[in-house]
Coordinates of C-alpha atoms and ligand atoms in Angstrom, one line a residue:
X129 CA 145.8 198.0 147.0
X130 CA 142.8 199.9 148.4
X131 CA 143.8 202.9 150.4
X132 CA 140.7 202.6 152.6
X133 CA 141.4 199.0 153.7
X134 CA 143.7 198.6 156.7
X135 CA 145.8 195.5 156.7
X136 CA 146.5 194.0 160.1
X137 CA 149.3 191.3 160.2
X138 CA 149.0 188.6 162.9
X139 CA 152.8 188.0 163.3
X140 CA 152.5 184.6 165.1
X141 CA 151.9 181.4 163.2
X142 CA 148.7 179.9 164.8
X143 CA 146.0 177.5 164.1
X144 CA 143.1 178.6 161.8
X145 CA 140.8 178.7 164.9
X146 CA 142.9 181.5 166.3
X147 CA 142.9 183.5 163.0
X148 CA 139.1 183.1 162.9
X149 CA 138.7 184.7 166.3
X150 CA 140.7 187.7 165.1
X151 CA 138.9 188.0 161.8
X152 CA 135.6 187.9 163.5
X153 CA 136.5 190.7 165.9
X154 CA 138.4 193.1 163.7
X155 CA 136.5 196.3 162.9
X156 CA 135.0 197.0 159.5
X157 CA 137.6 198.2 157.0
X158 CA 140.3 195.9 158.4
X159 CA 141.7 192.8 156.8
X160 CA 143.7 190.2 158.7
X161 CA 146.9 189.0 157.1
X162 CA 148.0 185.6 158.4
X163 CA 150.9 183.2 157.9
X164 CA 150.7 179.9 156.1
X165 CA 153.8 178.6 158.0
X166 CA 156.1 179.6 160.8
X167 CA 158.4 181.3 158.3
X168 CA 160.3 184.5 158.7
X169 CA 160.5 185.1 155.0
X170 CA 156.7 185.1 154.8
X171 CA 156.6 187.4 157.9
X172 CA 158.8 189.9 156.1
X173 CA 156.9 189.7 152.8
X174 CA 153.6 190.3 154.6
X175 CA 155.0 193.1 156.8
X176 CA 155.6 195.0 153.5
X177 CA 151.8 195.3 153.2
X178 CA 150.8 195.8 156.8
X179 CA 149.4 199.0 158.3
X180 CA 149.4 197.4 161.8
X181 CA 150.9 194.3 163.3
X182 CA 149.8 192.2 166.3
X183 CA 152.9 190.9 168.1
X184 CA 153.5 188.1 170.6
X185 CA 154.2 185.3 171.0
X186 CA 156.2 186.1 167.7
X187 CA 158.3 189.3 168.1
X188 CA 159.0 192.0 165.6
X189 CA 162.8 192.0 164.9
X190 CA 164.5 195.4 164.6
X191 CA 165.7 194.8 161.1
X192 CA 162.2 194.1 159.9
X193 CA 160.8 197.6 160.7
X194 CA 162.6 199.1 157.6
X195 CA 160.8 196.5 155.5
X196 CA 157.4 197.6 156.7
X197 CA 156.9 201.0 155.0
X198 CA 153.2 201.3 155.8
X199 CA 153.4 200.2 159.4
X200 CA 151.9 202.7 161.9
X201 CA 150.8 200.6 164.9
X202 CA 152.3 197.7 166.8
X203 CA 149.6 196.2 169.0
X204 CA 150.8 193.7 171.6
X205 CA 148.6 190.7 172.1
X206 CA 149.6 190.7 175.8
X207 CA 151.6 192.8 178.2
X208 CA 155.3 191.7 178.3
X209 CA 156.8 194.2 175.8
X210 CA 160.1 194.9 177.5
X211 CA 163.2 193.4 175.9
X212 CA 161.2 192.2 172.8
X213 CA 160.2 195.5 171.1
X214 CA 162.5 197.4 168.7
X215 CA 162.1 200.7 170.5
X216 CA 164.6 202.9 168.6
X217 CA 163.3 201.7 165.2
X218 CA 159.7 202.3 166.1
X219 CA 160.5 205.7 167.7
X220 CA 162.4 206.9 164.6
X221 CA 159.5 206.2 162.4
X222 CA 156.8 207.5 164.8
X223 CA 155.2 204.0 164.9
X224 CA 153.0 203.6 168.0
X225 CA 153.0 200.8 170.5
X226 CA 150.2 199.6 172.7
X227 CA 150.0 196.6 175.1
X228 CA 146.9 194.7 176.0
X229 CA 146.3 193.7 179.7
X230 CA 142.8 192.3 178.9
X231 CA 142.3 188.9 180.7
X232 CA 146.0 188.5 181.5
X233 CA 146.1 189.0 185.3
X234 CA 143.3 186.5 185.9
X235 CA 144.7 183.8 183.7
X236 CA 148.4 184.1 184.6
X237 CA 147.6 184.2 188.4
X238 CA 145.7 181.0 188.0
X239 CA 148.6 179.4 186.2
X240 CA 151.0 180.5 188.9
X241 CA 148.8 178.8 191.5
X242 CA 148.5 175.7 189.4
X243 CA 152.4 175.5 189.3
X244 CA 152.6 176.1 193.0
X245 CA 150.2 173.1 193.6
X246 CA 152.0 170.9 191.1
X247 CA 155.3 171.5 192.8
X248 CA 154.1 171.4 196.4
X249 CA 152.2 168.2 195.8
X250 CA 154.6 166.6 193.2
X251 CA 151.7 166.0 190.8
X252 CA 153.7 165.5 187.5
X253 CA 156.2 163.3 189.3
X254 CA 153.5 161.0 190.9
X255 CA 151.7 160.8 187.6
X256 CA 154.8 159.8 185.8
X257 CA 155.7 157.2 188.5
X258 CA 152.3 155.6 188.4
X259 CA 152.6 155.2 184.6
X260 CA 155.9 153.3 185.3
X261 CA 154.1 151.1 187.8
X262 CA 155.5 152.9 190.9
X263 CA 153.1 153.8 193.7
X264 CA 154.5 156.7 195.6
X265 CA 151.5 156.7 198.0
X266 CA 153.6 156.9 201.2
X267 CA 157.0 158.2 199.9
X268 CA 155.9 161.7 199.4
X269 CA 154.0 162.2 202.7
X270 CA 157.1 163.7 204.4
X271 CA 157.9 166.1 201.6
X272 CA 154.6 167.3 200.1
X273 CA 153.3 170.5 201.6
X274 CA 150.0 172.4 201.8
X275 CA 149.8 175.8 200.2
X276 CA 147.7 176.9 203.2
X277 CA 149.9 178.7 205.7
X278 CA 153.1 178.9 203.6
X279 CA 155.1 182.0 203.4
X280 CA 154.8 183.3 199.8
X281 CA 157.0 185.9 198.3
X282 CA 155.8 187.8 195.2
X283 CA 158.5 189.6 193.1
X284 CA 156.8 192.3 191.1
X285 CA 153.5 193.6 192.6
X286 CA 151.9 194.9 189.4
X287 CA 148.7 193.7 187.6
X288 CA 149.6 190.0 187.8
X289 CA 151.5 190.0 191.2
X290 CA 148.5 191.6 192.9
X291 CA 146.1 189.2 191.2
X292 CA 148.2 186.3 192.6
X293 CA 148.0 188.0 196.1
X294 CA 144.2 188.2 195.8
X295 CA 143.9 184.6 194.6
X296 CA 145.9 183.4 197.6
X297 CA 143.5 184.9 200.1
X298 CA 141.7 181.7 201.0
X299 CA 145.0 180.0 201.7
X300 CA 145.9 182.2 204.7
X301 CA 149.5 182.5 203.5
X302 CA 152.1 184.8 205.1
X303 CA 152.6 187.3 202.3
X304 CA 155.8 189.2 201.4
X305 CA 156.5 191.2 198.2
X306 CA 159.4 193.1 196.5
X307 CA 158.7 195.9 194.1
X308 CA 161.2 198.8 193.9
X309 CA 158.8 200.9 191.9
X310 CA 155.3 200.2 193.3
X311 CA 154.0 200.1 196.8
X312 CA 150.5 199.0 197.4
X313 CA 148.4 201.4 199.4
X314 CA 148.6 200.4 203.1
X315 CA 144.9 199.5 203.2
X316 CA 145.3 197.1 200.3
X317 CA 148.5 195.6 201.9
X318 CA 146.5 194.9 205.0
X319 CA 143.5 193.5 203.1
X320 CA 145.7 191.2 201.0
X321 CA 148.0 190.3 203.9
X322 CA 151.2 191.2 201.9
X323 CA 154.0 193.2 203.4
X324 CA 156.6 195.0 201.2
X325 CA 160.2 193.9 202.1
X326 CA 163.7 193.9 200.6
X327 CA 164.7 191.1 198.3
X328 CA 167.0 189.6 200.9
X329 CA 164.2 189.2 203.4
X330 CA 161.9 187.7 200.8
X331 CA 164.5 185.2 199.7
X332 CA 165.4 184.2 203.3
X333 CA 161.8 183.7 204.4
X334 CA 159.7 182.5 201.5
X335 CA 158.7 178.9 201.0
X336 CA 157.2 179.9 197.6
X337 CA 158.8 182.6 195.5
X338 CA 156.7 183.7 192.5
X339 CA 158.0 186.0 189.7
X340 CA 155.8 188.7 188.1
X341 CA 158.3 191.3 187.1
X342 CA 159.3 192.4 183.5
X343 CA 162.5 191.4 181.7
X344 CA 164.7 194.5 181.7
X345 CA 168.4 195.2 181.9
X346 CA 168.0 195.4 185.7
X347 CA 166.2 192.1 186.1
X348 CA 168.3 190.1 183.7
X349 CA 169.3 186.9 185.6
X350 CA 168.2 188.4 188.8
X351 CA 167.8 184.8 189.9
X352 CA 171.4 183.4 189.8
X353 CA 173.7 181.1 191.8
X354 CA 174.0 183.8 194.4
X355 CA 170.2 184.3 194.6
X356 CA 169.5 180.6 195.0
X357 CA 172.1 180.4 197.7
X358 CA 170.1 183.0 199.7
X359 CA 166.8 181.1 199.4
X360 CA 165.4 178.4 201.8
X361 CA 166.3 174.9 201.0
X362 CA 162.6 174.0 201.0
X363 CA 161.7 176.8 198.7
X364 CA 159.7 176.5 195.5
X365 CA 160.4 179.0 192.6
X366 CA 157.6 179.8 190.2
X367 CA 158.5 181.8 187.0
X368 CA 155.5 182.9 184.8
X369 CA 157.3 186.2 184.0
X370 CA 160.1 185.9 181.4
X371 CA 162.9 183.4 181.0
X372 CA 165.6 186.0 181.1
X373 CA 164.9 186.9 184.7
X374 CA 166.3 183.5 185.8
X375 CA 169.7 182.1 184.9
X376 CA 168.5 178.6 183.8
X377 CA 171.8 176.9 184.2
X378 CA 172.1 178.2 187.8
X379 CA 168.5 177.1 188.4
X380 CA 169.3 173.6 187.2
X381 CA 172.4 173.5 189.5
X382 CA 170.3 174.7 192.5
X383 CA 167.6 172.1 191.8
X384 CA 170.1 169.2 191.3
X385 CA 172.0 170.1 194.4
X386 CA 169.0 170.6 196.6
X387 CA 169.8 174.3 197.2
X388 CA 166.0 174.9 196.6
X389 CA 163.4 172.2 196.5
X390 CA 161.4 172.6 193.3
X391 CA 160.5 175.0 190.5
X392 CA 157.5 175.6 188.2
X393 CA 158.7 177.2 185.0
X394 CA 156.5 178.6 182.2
X395 CA 159.1 180.8 180.4
X396 CA 162.5 180.0 179.0
X397 CA 165.6 181.6 177.5
X398 CA 165.4 181.0 174.5
X399 CA 161.9 179.8 173.6
X400 CA 161.4 177.0 172.8
X401 CA 164.3 175.7 175.0
X402 CA 167.1 173.8 173.4
X403 CA 166.7 170.0 173.6
X404 CA 169.8 169.8 175.9
X405 CA 168.3 172.2 178.5
X406 CA 169.5 170.8 181.8
X407 CA 166.1 171.3 183.4
X408 CA 164.7 168.4 181.3
X409 CA 166.8 166.0 183.2
X410 CA 165.4 166.9 186.6
X411 CA 162.2 165.6 188.3
X412 CA 161.8 168.4 190.7
X413 CA 160.9 170.9 188.1
X414 CA 157.4 171.3 186.4
X415 CA 157.6 172.8 182.9
X416 CA 154.9 174.4 180.7
X417 CA 155.4 176.0 177.3
X418 CA 154.7 179.7 177.9
X419 CA 151.0 179.1 178.3
X420 CA 150.3 180.9 181.5
X421 CA 148.0 183.1 179.5
X422 CA 147.0 180.4 177.1
X423 CA 143.3 179.7 177.7
X424 CA 140.3 180.2 175.3
X425 CA 138.9 182.7 177.8
X426 CA 142.1 184.7 177.8
X427 CA 142.5 184.5 174.1
X428 CA 139.0 185.9 173.6
X429 CA 139.7 188.7 176.1
X430 CA 142.9 189.5 174.2
X431 CA 141.3 189.5 170.8
X432 CA 138.5 191.8 172.1
X433 CA 141.0 194.1 173.8
X434 CA 143.4 194.4 170.9
X435 CA 140.9 194.7 168.1
X436 CA 139.1 197.5 170.1
X437 CA 142.4 199.3 170.2
X438 CA 143.0 198.8 166.5
X439 CA 139.6 200.3 165.9
X440 CA 140.4 203.3 168.1
X441 CA 143.7 203.8 166.2
X442 CA 142.1 203.9 162.7
X443 CA 139.3 206.2 163.9
X444 CA 141.9 208.6 165.3
X445 CA 140.9 208.1 168.9
X446 CA 143.3 207.8 171.9
X447 CA 144.8 204.3 172.4
X448 CA 144.4 202.3 175.6
X449 CA 147.6 201.2 177.3
X450 CA 149.9 203.0 174.8
X451 CA 153.6 202.9 175.7
X452 CA 155.0 206.4 175.3
X453 CA 158.1 205.6 173.3
X454 CA 159.3 209.2 173.4
X455 CA 159.5 209.0 177.2
X456 CA 161.7 205.8 177.3
Ligands
NAD1098 N1 153.9 183.6 181.1 C1 153.0 184.4 180.4 O1 152.3 183.9 179.5 C2 153.0 185.8 180.7 C3 151.8 186.5 180.5 C4 151.7 187.8 180.8 C5 152.7 188.5 181.3 N2 153.9 187.8 181.6 C6 155.0 188.5 182.2 O2 154.6 189.1 183.4 C7 155.2 190.4 183.6 C8 154.3 191.2 184.5 O3 153.1 191.5 183.9 P1 152.1 192.6 184.6 O4 151.0 192.8 183.7 O5 151.9 192.3 186.0 O6 153.1 193.9 184.5 P2 153.0 195.2 185.5 O7 153.8 196.2 184.8 O8 151.6 195.5 185.9 O9 153.8 194.7 186.8 C9 155.2 194.5 186.8 C10 155.7 194.9 188.2 O10 157.1 194.5 188.3 C11 157.7 195.6 189.0 N3 159.1 195.5 188.9 C12 159.9 196.1 187.9 N4 161.2 195.8 188.2 C13 161.2 195.1 189.3 C14 162.3 194.5 190.1 N5 163.6 194.7 189.7 N6 162.0 193.8 191.2 C15 160.7 193.6 191.5 N7 159.6 194.2 190.8 C16 159.9 194.9 189.7 C17 157.1 196.9 188.5 O11 157.3 198.0 189.3 C18 155.6 196.4 188.4 O12 154.9 196.8 189.5 C19 155.3 190.9 182.2 O13 156.3 191.9 182.1 C20 155.6 189.7 181.4 O14 156.9 189.6 181.2 C21 154.0 186.5 181.3
DEZ1099 O1 153.5 189.0 178.2 C1 152.5 188.4 177.7 O2 151.4 189.0 177.7 C2 152.7 187.0 177.2 O3 153.7 186.4 177.9 C3 153.2 186.9 175.8 O4 153.2 188.1 175.2 C4 152.6 185.8 175.0 O5 151.6 185.2 175.6 P1 150.3 184.8 174.7 O6 149.5 186.1 174.4 O7 150.7 184.0 173.6 O8 149.5 183.9 175.7

């Protein structure tokens, strides 16, 4: 094995077109290792040779780190590293971790709005009904709503939450947000028309609640039976954050009972969801398979961002968006 060649493992099983994008963008002196199947045994075998690994959507399991003796860098394809990174194992070995916000806020904020429209206008439901020969042309007129003028609550006002607020500008919504760790500067709050409130007020007032916070111990099942009971009965919940933030069984109960009106869900616990997931039986939920960041444009931005960081790492330069594991 040449000591001058850096082997970069792409941990997710993906179509050849995705691998080709990474191969094309990797800096000279780097070779891409890829999987021939969605197979953990192959992952572990290839980790044994890898100097760096690109993670997400596939995650690096804690027990695999010991089997990756050459590993020096974990580069996240995206941003959501909490709850899916083996922090103690990386820290013990001095393996570094970097995330990659390139392209993400734009693409996820668009998807959040797409789900808002799909729910407020019942688009998947009307599409399915038409294919069954049912014309819901008048039935939905008393329940569909405009996005314009709604009260929208954003939970987590970071990169994506603030991109959602910016994208909502033309719709003249009444904006509320919750973020215990980040307050927007007052000028920006005014410009975006979003006011920071406590969770209770956001739940009580919002007709659309959209989640853009990380999965942490503190946010695990933040949306539970109790939370849904505090929301408006006409509320729409959008989750493009992480499945673990919402208790899915409680969400299904709330949707079935009419405690809230509808939901647009991109992320699940676990992924993919089990075939008997109760959400599948409901027609007031719109589901997408963790693709909020899944466009060609975003993929190219991620490839460019992550490969630039891998280049920095092997040239001995400072990493962008490094997570300081020692400080956690
Ligand atoms: N569906 C997808 O494909 C997809 C893509 C990208 C990111 N994500 C998810 O979106 C999340 C947000 O991404 P980001 O780039 O905006 O991250 P970010 O770190 O910029 O923003 C997250 C915000 O959430 C806030 N927060 C933390 N705990 C909170 C709490 N208890 N209540 C309210 N706010 C809280 C933080 O203070 C921060 O401002 C990621 O952690 C990831 O889980 C999903
Ligand atoms: O948190 C993120 O960036 C993404 O949710 C996640 O890591 C996978 O999304 P992908 O890069 O596959 O679109």
